[in-house]
CSV table of C-alpha atoms in Angstrom, one decimal:
chain,number,residue,atom,x,y,z
K,44,UNK,CA,-10.6,23.9,12.5
K,45,UNK,CA,-9.5,19.9,13.1
K,46,UNK,CA,-6.0,19.6,14.8
K,47,UNK,CA,-5.6,16.2,13.0
K,48,UNK,CA,-3.5,17.6,10.3
K,49,UNK,CA,-1.1,19.4,12.8
K,50,UNK,CA,-0.9,16.2,14.8
K,51,UNK,CA,0.1,14.2,11.8
K,52,UNK,CA,2.7,16.9,10.7
K,53,UNK,CA,4.2,16.7,14.0
K,54,UNK,CA,4.0,12.7,14.5
K,55,UNK,CA,5.5,12.5,10.8
K,56,UNK,CA,8.6,14.7,11.9
K,57,UNK,CA,9.2,12.5,14.9
K,58,UNK,CA,9.1,9.7,12.8
K,59,UNK,CA,11.3,11.1,10.1
K,60,UNK,CA,13.8,12.2,12.9
K,61,UNK,CA,14.0,8.5,14.1
K,62,UNK,CA,14.4,6.9,10.9
K,63,UNK,CA,17.3,9.4,9.9
K,64,UNK,CA,18.8,8.2,13.6
K,65,UNK,CA,18.3,4.8,13.1
K,66,UNK,CA,21.5,3.9,11.2
K,67,UNK,CA,24.3,4.1,13.5
K,68,UNK,CA,27.0,2.2,11.4
K,69,UNK,CA,28.8,3.7,8.5
K,70,UNK,CA,30.7,0.4,7.2
K,71,UNK,CA,30.5,-1.1,4.7
K,72,UNK,CA,29.3,1.9,2.8
K,73,UNK,CA,28.3,-0.2,0.4
K,74,UNK,CA,25.6,-1.2,2.1
K,75,UNK,CA,24.8,1.9,4.6
K,76,UNK,CA,25.3,4.6,2.4
K,77,UNK,CA,22.2,3.2,0.0
K,78,UNK,CA,20.2,2.3,3.5
K,79,UNK,CA,20.7,5.8,4.7
K,80,UNK,CA,19.4,7.1,1.0
K,81,UNK,CA,16.1,4.9,1.3
K,82,UNK,CA,15.4,6.1,4.8
K,83,UNK,CA,15.8,9.6,3.7
K,84,UNK,CA,13.2,9.3,0.7
K,85,UNK,CA,10.5,10.7,2.2
K,86,UNK,CA,6.8,9.1,1.7
K,87,UNK,CA,3.3,10.0,3.8
K,88,UNK,CA,4.2,7.5,6.6
K,89,UNK,CA,0.7,6.3,6.5
K,90,UNK,CA,1.6,2.9,8.3
K,91,UNK,CA,3.2,4.4,11.0
K,92,UNK,CA,0.3,6.7,11.2
K,93,UNK,CA,-2.1,3.8,11.2
K,94,UNK,CA,0.0,2.3,14.0
K,95,UNK,CA,0.2,5.3,16.1
K,96,UNK,CA,-3.6,6.1,15.9
K,97,UNK,CA,-4.5,2.6,16.1
K,98,UNK,CA,-2.5,2.6,19.6
K,99,UNK,CA,-4.3,5.5,20.7
K,100,UNK,CA,-7.8,4.6,20.0
K,101,UNK,CA,-7.1,1.3,22.4
K,102,UNK,CA,-6.0,3.8,25.1
K,103,UNK,CA,-2.4,3.7,24.3
K,104,UNK,CA,0.1,6.7,23.4
K,105,UNK,CA,2.6,8.2,20.5
K,106,UNK,CA,5.2,7.2,23.0
K,107,UNK,CA,4.0,3.6,23.6
K,108,UNK,CA,3.8,3.1,19.8
K,109,UNK,CA,6.5,5.3,18.2
K,110,UNK,CA,9.5,2.5,17.6
K,111,UNK,CA,6.7,-0.2,16.0
K,112,UNK,CA,5.7,2.5,13.7
K,113,UNK,CA,9.5,3.0,12.9
K,114,UNK,CA,9.9,-0.8,12.3
K,115,UNK,CA,6.7,-0.8,10.0
K,116,UNK,CA,8.0,2.0,7.9
K,117,UNK,CA,11.2,0.1,7.7
K,118,UNK,CA,9.2,-2.9,6.5
K,119,UNK,CA,7.3,-1.1,4.2
K,120,UNK,CA,10.7,0.5,2.5
K,121,UNK,CA,12.1,-3.0,2.3
K,122,UNK,CA,9.0,-4.0,0.2
K,123,UNK,CA,9.4,-1.1,-2.4
K,124,UNK,CA,13.4,-1.6,-2.7
K,125,UNK,CA,12.6,-5.3,-3.6
K,126,UNK,CA,9.7,-4.5,-5.7
K,127,UNK,CA,11.3,-2.1,-7.5
K,128,UNK,CA,14.2,-4.6,-8.6
K,129,UNK,CA,11.1,-7.1,-9.7
K,130,UNK,CA,9.7,-4.3,-11.7
K,131,UNK,CA,12.4,-2.9,-13.4
K,132,UNK,CA,11.6,0.6,-11.9
K,133,UNK,CA,13.5,3.4,-12.6
K,134,UNK,CA,12.4,6.2,-10.1
K,135,UNK,CA,10.7,5.8,-6.7
K,136,UNK,CA,9.0,9.1,-5.2
K,137,UNK,CA,10.9,11.1,-8.1
K,138,UNK,CA,14.3,9.9,-7.2
K,139,UNK,CA,16.7,7.0,-8.7
K,140,UNK,CA,15.7,3.5,-7.4
K,141,UNK,CA,18.2,1.6,-5.2
K,142,UNK,CA,19.1,-0.8,-8.0
K,143,UNK,CA,19.6,2.0,-10.4
K,144,UNK,CA,21.7,4.4,-8.3
K,145,UNK,CA,24.0,1.5,-6.9
K,146,UNK,CA,23.0,-2.4,-8.5
K,147,UNK,CA,20.5,-5.0,-7.9
K,148,UNK,CA,23.1,-7.2,-5.4
K,149,UNK,CA,23.1,-3.9,-3.2
K,150,UNK,CA,19.3,-3.2,-3.1
K,151,UNK,CA,18.9,-6.9,-2.2
K,152,UNK,CA,21.0,-6.5,0.6
K,153,UNK,CA,19.6,-3.1,1.5
K,154,UNK,CA,16.1,-4.7,1.7
K,155,UNK,CA,17.4,-7.7,3.8
K,156,UNK,CA,18.7,-5.2,6.1
K,157,UNK,CA,15.5,-3.2,6.4
K,158,UNK,CA,13.9,-6.3,7.9
K,159,UNK,CA,16.7,-6.4,10.5
K,160,UNK,CA,16.5,-2.9,11.4
K,161,UNK,CA,12.5,-3.6,11.7
K,162,UNK,CA,13.0,-6.1,14.1
K,163,UNK,CA,15.0,-4.0,16.1
K,164,UNK,CA,13.1,-1.1,16.6
K,165,UNK,CA,10.0,-3.4,16.9
K,166,UNK,CA,11.4,-5.2,20.1
K,167,UNK,CA,12.2,-1.8,21.5
K,168,UNK,CA,8.1,-1.8,22.4
K,169,UNK,CA,7.4,-2.3,25.9
K,170,UNK,CA,4.6,-4.4,25.8
K,171,UNK,CA,3.1,-7.2,27.5
K,172,UNK,CA,1.8,-8.2,24.1
K,173,UNK,CA,5.2,-8.6,22.4
K,174,UNK,CA,4.6,-12.0,21.3
K,175,UNK,CA,1.3,-11.3,19.9
K,176,UNK,CA,2.8,-8.2,18.4
K,177,UNK,CA,5.9,-10.1,16.7
K,178,UNK,CA,3.7,-12.8,15.7
K,179,UNK,CA,1.2,-10.2,13.7
K,180,UNK,CA,4.5,-8.3,12.0
K,181,UNK,CA,5.9,-11.4,10.9
K,182,UNK,CA,2.8,-12.6,9.4
K,183,UNK,CA,2.4,-9.3,7.4
K,184,UNK,CA,6.1,-10.1,6.1
K,185,UNK,CA,4.9,-13.6,5.1
K,186,UNK,CA,1.5,-12.6,3.6
K,187,UNK,CA,3.0,-9.2,1.9
K,188,UNK,CA,5.7,-11.5,-0.2
K,189,UNK,CA,2.8,-13.7,-1.2
K,190,UNK,CA,1.2,-11.2,-2.3
K,191,UNK,CA,4.2,-10.3,-4.2
K,192,UNK,CA,4.6,-13.8,-5.6
K,193,UNK,CA,1.2,-13.7,-7.0
K,194,UNK,CA,1.3,-10.2,-8.4
K,195,UNK,CA,4.3,-11.5,-10.8
K,196,UNK,CA,2.8,-14.9,-11.3
K,197,UNK,CA,-0.6,-12.9,-12.8
K,198,UNK,CA,1.8,-10.8,-15.1
K,199,UNK,CA,2.6,-14.3,-16.9
K,200,UNK,CA,-1.1,-15.4,-16.9
K,201,UNK,CA,-4.0,-14.7,-19.5
K,202,UNK,CA,-7.0,-16.2,-17.1
K,203,UNK,CA,-6.6,-14.2,-13.9
K,204,UNK,CA,-10.0,-13.8,-12.4
K,205,UNK,CA,-11.4,-11.0,-10.4
K,206,UNK,CA,-11.6,-13.1,-7.5
K,207,UNK,CA,-7.8,-14.0,-7.8
K,208,UNK,CA,-7.1,-10.2,-7.9
K,209,UNK,CA,-8.9,-9.5,-4.9
K,210,UNK,CA,-7.4,-12.0,-3.0
K,211,UNK,CA,-3.7,-10.5,-4.2
K,212,UNK,CA,-4.4,-7.1,-3.4
K,213,UNK,CA,-5.7,-8.1,-0.3
K,214,UNK,CA,-2.0,-9.7,0.4
K,215,UNK,CA,0.1,-7.2,-1.1
K,216,UNK,CA,-1.8,-3.7,-0.2
K,217,UNK,CA,-4.3,-4.3,2.2
K,218,UNK,CA,-2.3,-6.5,4.6
K,219,UNK,CA,0.3,-3.9,5.6
K,220,UNK,CA,-2.3,-1.5,6.4
K,221,UNK,CA,-4.0,-4.3,8.7
K,222,UNK,CA,-0.7,-5.6,10.2
K,223,UNK,CA,-0.1,-1.8,11.4
K,224,UNK,CA,-3.7,-1.7,12.9
K,225,UNK,CA,-3.1,-4.8,14.7
K,226,UNK,CA,0.5,-3.9,16.0
K,227,UNK,CA,-1.0,-0.7,17.0
K,228,UNK,CA,-4.2,-2.1,18.6
K,229,UNK,CA,-2.1,-4.7,20.7
K,230,UNK,CA,0.3,-2.3,21.9
K,231,UNK,CA,-2.2,-0.2,23.1
K,232,UNK,CA,-3.9,-2.9,25.1
K,233,UNK,CA,-6.8,-3.3,22.9
K,234,UNK,CA,-8.9,-6.5,23.6
K,235,UNK,CA,-9.4,-9.3,21.2
K,236,UNK,CA,-12.8,-7.7,19.8
K,237,UNK,CA,-11.3,-3.9,19.4
K,238,UNK,CA,-8.1,-5.7,17.5
K,239,UNK,CA,-10.3,-7.6,15.3
K,240,UNK,CA,-12.2,-4.6,14.6
K,241,UNK,CA,-9.2,-1.9,14.0
K,242,UNK,CA,-7.8,-5.1,11.6
K,243,UNK,CA,-11.0,-4.9,9.5
K,244,UNK,CA,-11.2,-1.4,9.3
K,245,UNK,CA,-7.4,-1.3,8.4
K,246,UNK,CA,-8.0,-3.8,5.7
K,247,UNK,CA,-11.3,-2.8,4.1
K,248,UNK,CA,-9.9,0.7,3.7
K,249,UNK,CA,-6.3,-0.8,2.0
K,250,UNK,CA,-8.9,-2.6,-0.3
K,251,UNK,CA,-11.0,0.4,-1.2
K,252,UNK,CA,-7.8,2.5,-1.6
K,253,UNK,CA,-6.2,-0.1,-4.3
K,254,UNK,CA,-9.6,-0.2,-6.4
K,255,UNK,CA,-9.7,3.6,-6.4
K,256,UNK,CA,-5.9,3.5,-7.3
K,257,UNK,CA,-6.9,1.3,-10.4
K,258,UNK,CA,-9.8,3.4,-11.3
K,259,UNK,CA,-8.0,6.6,-11.1
K,260,UNK,CA,-5.4,5.4,-13.4
K,261,UNK,CA,-8.1,5.8,-16.2
K,262,UNK,CA,-10.1,8.6,-15.2
K,263,UNK,CA,-7.9,10.9,-13.1
K,264,UNK,CA,-6.7,14.4,-14.0
K,265,UNK,CA,-2.7,13.7,-14.7
K,266,UNK,CA,-1.7,17.2,-12.7
K,267,UNK,CA,-3.6,16.0,-9.7
K,268,UNK,CA,-2.7,12.2,-9.9
K,269,UNK,CA,1.1,12.9,-10.3
K,270,UNK,CA,1.6,10.3,-12.9
K,271,UNK,CA,0.1,9.6,-16.5
K,272,UNK,CA,-3.3,8.5,-17.2
K,273,UNK,CA,-3.3,4.9,-18.9
K,274,UNK,CA,-0.3,3.7,-17.0
K,275,UNK,CA,-1.7,0.5,-16.0
K,276,UNK,CA,-3.1,-0.4,-19.9
K,277,UNK,CA,0.2,0.4,-21.3
K,278,UNK,CA,2.0,-1.9,-19.1
K,279,UNK,CA,-0.9,-4.6,-19.0
K,280,UNK,CA,-1.3,-4.8,-15.0
K,281,UNK,CA,-4.2,-7.2,-14.4
K,282,UNK,CA,-6.2,-4.5,-12.3
K,283,UNK,CA,-9.9,-4.6,-11.5
K,284,UNK,CA,-10.9,-2.5,-14.5
K,285,UNK,CA,-9.2,-4.7,-17.0
K,286,UNK,CA,-10.4,-8.1,-15.3
K,287,UNK,CA,-14.1,-6.8,-14.9
K,288,UNK,CA,-14.1,-5.4,-18.4
K,289,UNK,CA,-12.9,-8.9,-19.8
K,290,UNK,CA,-15.8,-10.3,-17.8
K,291,UNK,CA,-18.6,-8.2,-18.9
K,292,UNK,CA,-17.6,-6.5,-22.2
K,293,UNK,CA,-19.9,-7.6,-25.4
K,294,UNK,CA,-18.1,-10.1,-27.9
K,295,UNK,CA,-16.9,-8.0,-30.6
K,296,UNK,CA,-14.3,-5.3,-30.8
K,297,UNK,CA,-15.0,-4.1,-27.0
K,298,UNK,CA,-13.8,-7.6,-26.4
K,299,UNK,CA,-11.2,-7.8,-28.5
K,300,UNK,CA,-9.4,-4.6,-27.7
K,301,UNK,CA,-9.5,-6.0,-23.7
K,302,UNK,CA,-8.0,-9.3,-24.6
K,303,UNK,CA,-5.5,-7.7,-26.8
K,304,UNK,CA,-4.2,-5.9,-23.8
K,305,UNK,CA,-4.2,-9.1,-21.5
K,306,UNK,CA,-2.4,-11.5,-24.8
K,307,UNK,CA,0.3,-8.7,-25.3
K,308,UNK,CA,1.0,-7.5,-21.6
K,309,UNK,CA,-0.1,-4.3,-22.4
K,310,UNK,CA,-0.6,-1.4,-25.0
K,311,UNK,CA,3.3,-0.5,-25.1
K,312,UNK,CA,2.8,2.2,-27.9
K,313,UNK,CA,-0.5,3.2,-26.9
K,314,UNK,CA,-1.4,6.8,-27.9
K,315,UNK,CA,-3.9,9.2,-25.6
K,316,UNK,CA,-6.4,7.9,-28.6
K,317,UNK,CA,-5.9,4.4,-27.8
K,318,UNK,CA,-6.1,5.2,-23.9
K,319,UNK,CA,-9.4,6.9,-24.8
K,320,UNK,CA,-10.8,4.1,-26.3
K,321,UNK,CA,-10.1,1.3,-23.7
K,322,UNK,CA,-11.5,4.2,-21.2
K,323,UNK,CA,-14.6,4.1,-23.5
K,324,UNK,CA,-14.7,0.1,-23.3
K,325,UNK,CA,-14.5,0.4,-18.9
K,326,UNK,CA,-17.6,2.7,-19.3
K,327,UNK,CA,-19.5,0.5,-21.9
K,328,UNK,CA,-18.8,-2.7,-20.0
K,329,UNK,CA,-19.7,-1.1,-16.7
K,330,UNK,CA,-16.2,-1.9,-15.4
K,331,UNK,CA,-16.1,1.9,-14.2
K,332,UNK,CA,-19.4,1.7,-12.5
K,333,UNK,CA,-18.3,-1.4,-10.6
K,334,UNK,CA,-15.2,-0.2,-9.5
K,335,UNK,CA,-16.8,2.5,-7.9
K,336,UNK,CA,-19.3,0.3,-5.9
K,337,UNK,CA,-16.7,-1.7,-4.8
K,338,UNK,CA,-14.9,1.1,-3.4
K,339,UNK,CA,-18.3,2.5,-1.8
K,340,UNK,CA,-18.6,-1.1,-0.4
K,341,UNK,CA,-15.3,-1.4,1.3
K,342,UNK,CA,-15.5,2.2,2.4
K,343,UNK,CA,-18.7,1.6,4.2
K,344,UNK,CA,-17.1,-1.9,5.7
K,345,UNK,CA,-14.3,0.3,7.1
K,346,UNK,CA,-16.6,2.7,8.6
K,347,UNK,CA,-18.9,0.2,10.0
K,348,UNK,CA,-15.7,-1.4,11.8
K,349,UNK,CA,-14.5,2.2,12.8
K,350,UNK,CA,-17.8,2.7,14.5
K,351,UNK,CA,-17.5,-0.5,16.8
K,352,UNK,CA,-14.2,1.3,18.4
K,353,UNK,CA,-14.2,3.6,21.5
K,354,UNK,CA,-15.4,7.3,20.7
K,355,UNK,CA,-11.9,8.8,21.2
K,356,UNK,CA,-9.3,11.0,20.0
K,357,UNK,CA,-7.5,7.7,18.2
K,358,UNK,CA,-10.6,6.7,16.5
K,359,UNK,CA,-11.1,10.3,15.0
K,360,UNK,CA,-7.3,10.4,13.8
K,361,UNK,CA,-8.1,7.1,12.3
K,362,UNK,CA,-11.1,8.3,10.4
K,363,UNK,CA,-9.3,11.3,9.3
K,364,UNK,CA,-6.4,9.6,8.3
K,365,UNK,CA,-8.2,7.2,5.4
K,366,UNK,CA,-10.3,10.0,4.6
K,367,UNK,CA,-7.3,12.1,3.6
K,368,UNK,CA,-6.0,8.7,2.2
K,369,UNK,CA,-8.6,8.3,0.0
K,370,UNK,CA,-8.8,12.0,-0.9
K,371,UNK,CA,-5.4,11.7,-2.0
K,372,UNK,CA,-4.6,15.0,0.1
K,373,UNK,CA,-1.8,13.7,2.3
């Protein structure tokens, strides 16, 4: 039996402990109470694992990478807290979001503080590559903010293309995984070729994951997926499927239905029957088949990059992590 799940559980527990110990101040209460709330909120810790396993694949160790992995989780939580404000989200991981439990001003400050704390932990890293590590981390912040800005911009636009969507998810979703891999590879002492390959591996994994997320929203079993099917259609999200269907659907009722979703920013009062009709359009237009092919393409590109890395335990753990991620089993 693989030892990877037990290593994942062990590393995750250590990361959770570090996160819980990271807040050493208590005043002002209006800042530090919600900050502790966020960091105790759980999560799969995918980005920290990407940092650590990439470091191990480069020849480094858990101890080398653990502070940077905590920094990456803090950065990830910064994006979640601020995204929740912009999306008017009431819950996150089944619990009230910071801006609903407290208020928007508190949530903005908590997000800002998370970036500061992230740099404190990143700079605890003992590495000759600390300048490159910090640059990679900072570039990740810049691009994820660009990605979120494009995402919000696209909510208002009726003419978003698939190419624009792919650019947006590359920045918003995949860049954080790519940054995690780059930071880990640099900490482990990977050369330029190694870092390039591990970054491409993580980037392609992120793209495959996001398109799969779009696909699961319309075809997944609700209990397994953990949320209501068709949520993206109700909200009018410009997903790969919606844009592909609009591009490929034949003129007539199919095209009109997709256009209605785009023009009205979603089907706000959609019934299960309405969602079924959209799903049928996605099938007829080839959007579902196209999404599957894109997932396969990016998964294969990720696997090819992984094969370029040294054959060691770190590479095996990276492969396991992405398989579990794509199978939604962690």
